[in-house]
Coordinates of C-alpha atoms and ligand atoms in Angstrom, one line a residue:
X130 CA 3.7 -11.9 23.6
X131 CA 2.2 -15.1 24.3
X132 CA 1.5 -17.4 21.6
X133 CA -1.5 -18.9 20.2
X134 CA -0.6 -22.2 20.6
X135 CA -0.9 -22.0 24.7
X136 CA -4.7 -21.5 24.0
X137 CA -5.0 -25.3 23.2
X138 CA -3.5 -26.4 26.7
X139 CA -2.6 -30.2 26.8
X140 CA -5.0 -32.1 29.3
X141 CA -3.5 -32.9 32.1
X142 CA -3.4 -36.7 31.4
X143 CA -0.8 -35.9 28.9
X144 CA 1.9 -34.1 31.1
X145 CA 4.9 -35.8 30.9
X146 CA 8.3 -35.8 32.9
X147 CA 10.9 -33.8 30.9
X148 CA 14.7 -32.8 30.9
X149 CA 15.6 -30.2 29.2
X150 CA 19.7 -29.4 27.9
X151 CA 21.1 -27.5 24.9
X152 CA 25.3 -26.5 24.5
X153 CA 24.3 -23.0 24.6
X154 CA 24.4 -22.6 28.3
X155 CA 21.7 -22.8 30.9
X156 CA 20.9 -19.0 30.6
X157 CA 20.2 -18.8 27.0
X158 CA 16.6 -17.3 26.3
X159 CA 15.9 -20.2 23.4
X160 CA 15.8 -22.7 26.4
X161 CA 14.2 -20.7 29.0
X162 CA 11.0 -19.9 26.5
X163 CA 10.8 -23.5 25.5
X164 CA 10.9 -23.9 29.5
X165 CA 7.7 -21.5 29.8
X166 CA 6.2 -23.2 27.1
X167 CA 6.4 -26.6 28.4
X168 CA 5.6 -25.4 32.1
X169 CA 2.5 -23.5 30.5
X170 CA 1.3 -26.7 28.7
X171 CA 1.3 -28.7 32.4
X172 CA 4.4 -30.5 31.9
X173 CA 6.8 -31.8 34.6
X174 CA 10.1 -30.0 33.6
X175 CA 13.8 -30.0 34.4
X176 CA 16.6 -27.7 32.8
X177 CA 20.1 -29.2 33.4
X178 CA 22.0 -27.3 30.9
X179 CA 26.2 -25.8 30.5
X180 CA 27.1 -22.8 32.7
X181 CA 28.8 -21.3 29.7
X182 CA 28.7 -21.5 25.6
X183 CA 29.7 -25.3 24.6
X184 CA 28.8 -25.4 21.1
X185 CA 30.7 -27.7 18.9
X186 CA 31.3 -29.9 21.7
X187 CA 29.7 -32.9 20.4
X188 CA 29.4 -35.5 22.7
X189 CA 32.2 -34.8 24.9
X190 CA 32.1 -35.4 28.7
X191 CA 34.1 -34.8 31.5
X192 CA 33.8 -34.0 35.5
X193 CA 32.4 -30.6 36.0
X194 CA 34.8 -28.1 37.4
X195 CA 34.2 -24.7 39.8
X196 CA 32.9 -21.9 37.4
X197 CA 35.9 -19.4 36.4
X198 CA 36.2 -15.9 37.7
X199 CA 33.7 -14.7 34.8
X200 CA 31.4 -16.4 36.1
X201 CA 28.5 -18.5 34.0
X202 CA 27.1 -16.9 30.8
X203 CA 25.5 -13.9 30.8
X204 CA 26.6 -13.0 34.3
X205 CA 23.8 -16.0 35.3
X206 CA 26.3 -17.2 38.5
X207 CA 29.1 -15.3 40.1
X208 CA 32.8 -16.6 39.4
X209 CA 34.1 -19.0 41.7
X210 CA 30.6 -21.0 42.0
X211 CA 30.9 -24.7 42.4
X212 CA 30.7 -27.1 39.8
X213 CA 27.1 -27.5 39.6
X214 CA 24.5 -25.3 41.2
X215 CA 20.3 -24.4 40.8
X216 CA 19.0 -21.1 40.3
X217 CA 18.4 -19.5 44.4
X218 CA 14.7 -19.8 43.8
X219 CA 13.8 -22.5 41.3
X220 CA 15.4 -25.6 41.7
X221 CA 14.2 -27.4 38.3
X222 CA 17.2 -24.8 36.9
X223 CA 20.6 -26.3 36.8
X224 CA 24.2 -25.0 35.4
X225 CA 26.5 -28.1 35.0
X226 CA 30.1 -26.6 34.6
X227 CA 31.4 -28.9 31.6
X228 CA 29.5 -30.1 28.3
X229 CA 26.2 -30.6 26.8
X230 CA 26.5 -34.5 27.6
X231 CA 27.8 -34.1 31.4
X232 CA 24.8 -31.7 31.9
X233 CA 22.2 -33.9 30.6
X234 CA 23.6 -36.6 32.6
X235 CA 23.7 -34.8 35.5
X236 CA 20.0 -33.8 34.8
X237 CA 19.0 -37.4 34.3
X238 CA 21.2 -38.7 37.1
X239 CA 20.9 -36.3 39.9
X240 CA 18.5 -33.6 39.5
X241 CA 15.5 -35.9 38.2
X242 CA 15.4 -38.6 41.2
X243 CA 15.0 -35.4 43.3
X244 CA 12.6 -33.6 41.4
X245 CA 10.6 -36.6 40.1
X246 CA 10.6 -38.7 43.4
X247 CA 12.9 -41.1 41.7
X248 CA 11.1 -41.3 38.3
X249 CA 13.1 -41.0 35.2
X250 CA 12.3 -38.2 32.7
X251 CA 10.0 -39.6 30.3
X252 CA 11.2 -37.5 27.2
X253 CA 14.7 -35.3 26.7
X254 CA 14.5 -32.1 24.9
X255 CA 17.5 -30.3 23.7
X256 CA 17.9 -26.9 22.3
X257 CA 16.3 -24.8 20.5
X258 CA 20.0 -24.5 19.6
X259 CA 21.2 -21.3 18.4
X260 CA 21.7 -21.6 14.6
X261 CA 21.0 -24.6 12.5
X262 CA 22.2 -28.2 12.7
X263 CA 21.9 -29.7 9.4
X264 CA 23.6 -32.5 7.7
X265 CA 27.4 -32.9 8.3
X266 CA 26.8 -30.2 11.4
X267 CA 24.6 -32.4 13.3
X268 CA 27.6 -34.7 14.5
X269 CA 29.6 -31.9 16.1
X270 CA 26.7 -29.9 17.8
X271 CA 26.8 -30.6 21.3
X272 CA 22.6 -30.0 21.5
X273 CA 22.9 -33.3 19.1
X274 CA 25.3 -34.7 21.4
X275 CA 23.1 -34.3 24.4
X276 CA 20.0 -35.9 23.0
X277 CA 21.9 -38.9 21.5
X278 CA 23.5 -39.8 24.8
X279 CA 20.0 -39.6 26.7
X280 CA 18.8 -41.7 23.9
X281 CA 21.8 -44.2 23.8
X282 CA 22.8 -44.5 27.8
X283 CA 19.9 -43.5 29.5
X284 CA 17.1 -44.9 27.2
X285 CA 15.2 -41.8 27.2
X286 CA 13.7 -40.5 23.9
X287 CA 15.2 -37.5 22.9
X288 CA 14.3 -34.4 20.4
X289 CA 16.9 -31.6 19.4
X290 CA 15.7 -28.7 18.1
X291 CA 17.8 -25.9 16.4
X292 CA 16.8 -22.3 14.9
X293 CA 18.0 -20.5 11.8
X294 CA 18.0 -17.1 13.8
X295 CA 19.1 -15.2 16.5
X296 CA 22.2 -14.5 18.6
X297 CA 23.2 -15.3 22.0
X298 CA 20.7 -13.7 24.5
X299 CA 20.4 -13.5 28.0
X300 CA 17.6 -15.4 29.8
X301 CA 16.4 -12.2 31.3
X302 CA 16.1 -9.7 28.2
X303 CA 12.9 -9.1 26.2
X304 CA 11.7 -12.4 24.5
X305 CA 12.8 -12.0 20.6
X306 CA 10.3 -13.1 18.3
X307 CA 12.6 -16.4 16.6
X308 CA 12.7 -17.8 20.6
X309 CA 8.9 -17.3 20.9
X310 CA 8.6 -19.2 17.4
X311 CA 10.8 -21.8 17.8
X312 CA 9.7 -22.6 21.3
X313 CA 6.1 -22.7 19.8
X314 CA 7.0 -24.9 17.2
X315 CA 8.8 -27.0 19.4
X316 CA 5.8 -27.6 21.8
X317 CA 3.9 -28.4 18.5
X318 CA 6.4 -31.6 18.0
X319 CA 6.7 -32.5 21.5
X320 CA 2.8 -32.3 22.1
X321 CA 2.3 -34.3 18.6
X322 CA 5.0 -37.0 20.2
X323 CA 3.6 -37.2 23.6
X324 CA -0.3 -37.6 21.8
X325 CA 0.9 -40.2 19.9
X326 CA 1.5 -43.0 22.8
X327 CA 4.4 -44.8 24.9
X328 CA 7.2 -45.3 23.5
X329 CA 7.3 -42.1 22.2
X330 CA 10.2 -43.1 19.4
X331 CA 11.2 -46.2 18.1
X332 CA 14.3 -47.8 20.2
X333 CA 17.2 -45.7 19.2
X334 CA 15.7 -43.0 17.5
X335 CA 16.6 -39.1 18.3
X336 CA 14.5 -36.6 16.0
X337 CA 16.4 -33.8 14.6
X338 CA 14.4 -30.8 14.5
X339 CA 15.4 -27.2 12.4
X340 CA 13.5 -24.4 12.1
X341 CA 14.1 -21.8 9.6
X342 CA 14.6 -17.8 9.2
X343 CA 12.6 -15.9 11.3
X344 CA 12.2 -11.9 11.1
X345 CA 10.2 -9.2 11.5
X346 CA 8.9 -9.8 7.8
X347 CA 9.3 -13.2 7.2
X348 CA 8.0 -16.2 8.9
X349 CA 6.6 -14.1 11.9
X350 CA 3.8 -16.4 12.8
X351 CA 3.5 -19.7 13.7
X352 CA 0.8 -20.5 11.5
X353 CA 2.6 -19.8 8.7
X354 CA 5.0 -22.9 9.6
X355 CA 5.0 -26.8 8.3
X356 CA 6.7 -29.7 9.2
X357 CA 8.6 -32.2 6.7
X358 CA 10.0 -35.3 7.6
X359 CA 13.1 -35.5 6.1
X360 CA 16.6 -37.3 6.0
X361 CA 19.9 -35.9 8.0
X362 CA 22.5 -36.4 4.6
X363 CA 22.1 -37.3 1.2
X364 CA 20.9 -41.0 0.5
X365 CA 22.2 -41.5 -2.8
X366 CA 24.0 -44.6 -1.7
X367 CA 21.5 -46.0 0.9
X368 CA 18.4 -48.2 0.9
X369 CA 15.4 -46.5 0.2
X370 CA 13.5 -44.3 2.5
X371 CA 10.4 -45.3 4.2
X372 CA 7.5 -44.4 1.4
X373 CA 5.9 -40.8 1.9
X374 CA 4.6 -38.1 -0.8
X375 CA 5.0 -40.3 -3.4
X376 CA 8.4 -41.0 -3.2
X377 CA 11.6 -43.3 -1.7
X378 CA 13.5 -41.1 -1.0
X379 CA 13.2 -38.1 2.0
X380 CA 14.1 -34.8 1.4
X381 CA 17.1 -33.6 2.8
X382 CA 17.3 -30.9 5.6
X383 CA 19.3 -28.8 3.5
X384 CA 16.6 -29.4 1.0
X385 CA 13.7 -28.4 3.6
X386 CA 15.4 -25.4 5.3
X387 CA 16.9 -24.1 1.3
X388 CA 13.3 -24.2 0.6
X389 CA 11.6 -20.6 0.2
X390 CA 8.5 -20.8 2.5
X391 CA 8.4 -21.7 6.1
X392 CA 9.5 -25.4 6.3
X393 CA 10.9 -27.3 9.2
X394 CA 13.0 -30.4 8.8
X395 CA 12.2 -33.4 11.4
X396 CA 14.6 -36.3 10.7
X397 CA 14.6 -39.3 12.4
X398 CA 18.0 -39.9 13.2
X399 CA 20.0 -43.3 14.4
X400 CA 21.4 -42.6 18.1
X401 CA 24.5 -44.6 17.3
X402 CA 26.0 -42.5 14.1
X403 CA 23.9 -39.2 14.5
X404 CA 22.6 -40.1 10.6
X405 CA 19.3 -40.9 8.9
X406 CA 17.8 -44.2 10.7
X407 CA 16.6 -47.4 8.6
X408 CA 13.1 -46.9 6.8
X409 CA 11.5 -49.3 8.9
X410 CA 12.0 -47.1 11.7
X411 CA 11.4 -44.0 9.7
X412 CA 7.9 -45.3 8.9
X413 CA 7.0 -45.7 13.1
X414 CA 8.0 -41.8 13.2
X415 CA 6.4 -40.8 10.1
X416 CA 3.1 -42.5 11.7
X417 CA 3.2 -40.7 14.9
X418 CA 4.0 -37.6 13.3
X419 CA 1.3 -37.6 10.5
X420 CA -1.0 -35.5 11.8
X421 CA 1.2 -32.8 11.6
X422 CA 3.4 -33.1 8.3
X423 CA 3.3 -31.7 4.9
X424 CA 4.9 -32.8 1.6
X425 CA 7.7 -30.2 0.4
X426 CA 6.5 -28.9 -3.0
Ligands
LIG1078 C1 16.4 -17.3 39.1 O1 14.9 -17.6 38.8 C2 14.0 -16.2 39.5 C3 13.1 -16.5 39.9 O2 12.0 -17.1 38.6 C4 14.2 -15.1 38.1 O3 13.8 -14.1 38.6 C5 15.9 -15.2 38.0 O4 16.2 -14.2 37.1 C6 16.4 -16.6 37.5 N1 17.9 -16.7 37.2 C7 18.4 -17.4 36.6 C8 20.1 -17.2 36.4 O5 18.1 -18.2 36.2
LIG1079 C1 1.1 -28.0 15.1 O1 1.3 -27.6 13.8 C2 0.0 -27.8 12.7 C3 1.3 -27.8 11.3 O2 1.3 -26.9 10.8 C4 -0.8 -27.2 12.7 O3 -1.7 -27.8 11.5 C5 -1.7 -27.5 13.9 O4 -2.4 -26.5 14.0 C6 -0.4 -26.8 15.4 N1 -0.9 -27.2 16.5 C7 -0.9 -26.3 17.3 C8 -1.7 -26.7 18.7 O5 -0.6 -25.5 17.0

């Protein structure tokens, strides 16, 4: 199923160099579907993600080791494969037998210079994670850990995407509806950030984006979704948020995801502590995303 969104392909002038990673593994269908969408939109993309399932590993980082006897996730590489490796025919697709942070670091330091002729990635995209990363879950997520690493250590603006629905699925299976919808929505947010111009995000900021449930009967079409500017956690004791939708307090990711309807949350996060960023930088993100944002009813 091809998404309607691809009919409006980006002009090539807006193509950017992107590094992708996740914590579910390089051969997970969510990340591969987004890889395909980004390529179809004309972007210059590399993928560098864990050889195995590495959910819940936060910001862990360790030298990659030889792949165990079982091989990479979903049998995507043989047992005993080297610590890092590429798809035999596509050097843009890479596995790293270690953590999400180690994987994106390898993508930035080792794969990018080769594929991008020495140039640095302009944007880091992680996920879409299999399962939500909302509020207090976020700091434990490897998908979030990889995004905040890109921002903090490499100075590359980053967006972490997560989707409520679906189970781990191999890259070579038929694309599930939720994977296609989450990839199309992720491309929409990415296109808006790119169209807003460099710097794509304020210094030290990453975006935590969560997509709601998708099923055959619920939120089954990309046109049904609305994007909501949110905060990672409750702000009861925090200073005011940026003024938006008639309030100085943004809804939490939990408020957005539990609202009936097809609402996706976008939280501007601080890469240092993985929580909500200050109002001044929220405002900069708001101005960039305004064309695609709605207010939560
Ligand atoms: C490697 O790439 C080829 C060609 O695109 C594809 O058919 C194959 O499924 C890929 N395998 C993995 C593990 O990425
Ligand atoms: C992106 O999402 C917004 C908000 O839902 C929508 O209005 C817009 O048409 C989408 N853009 C594309 C290219 O699909």
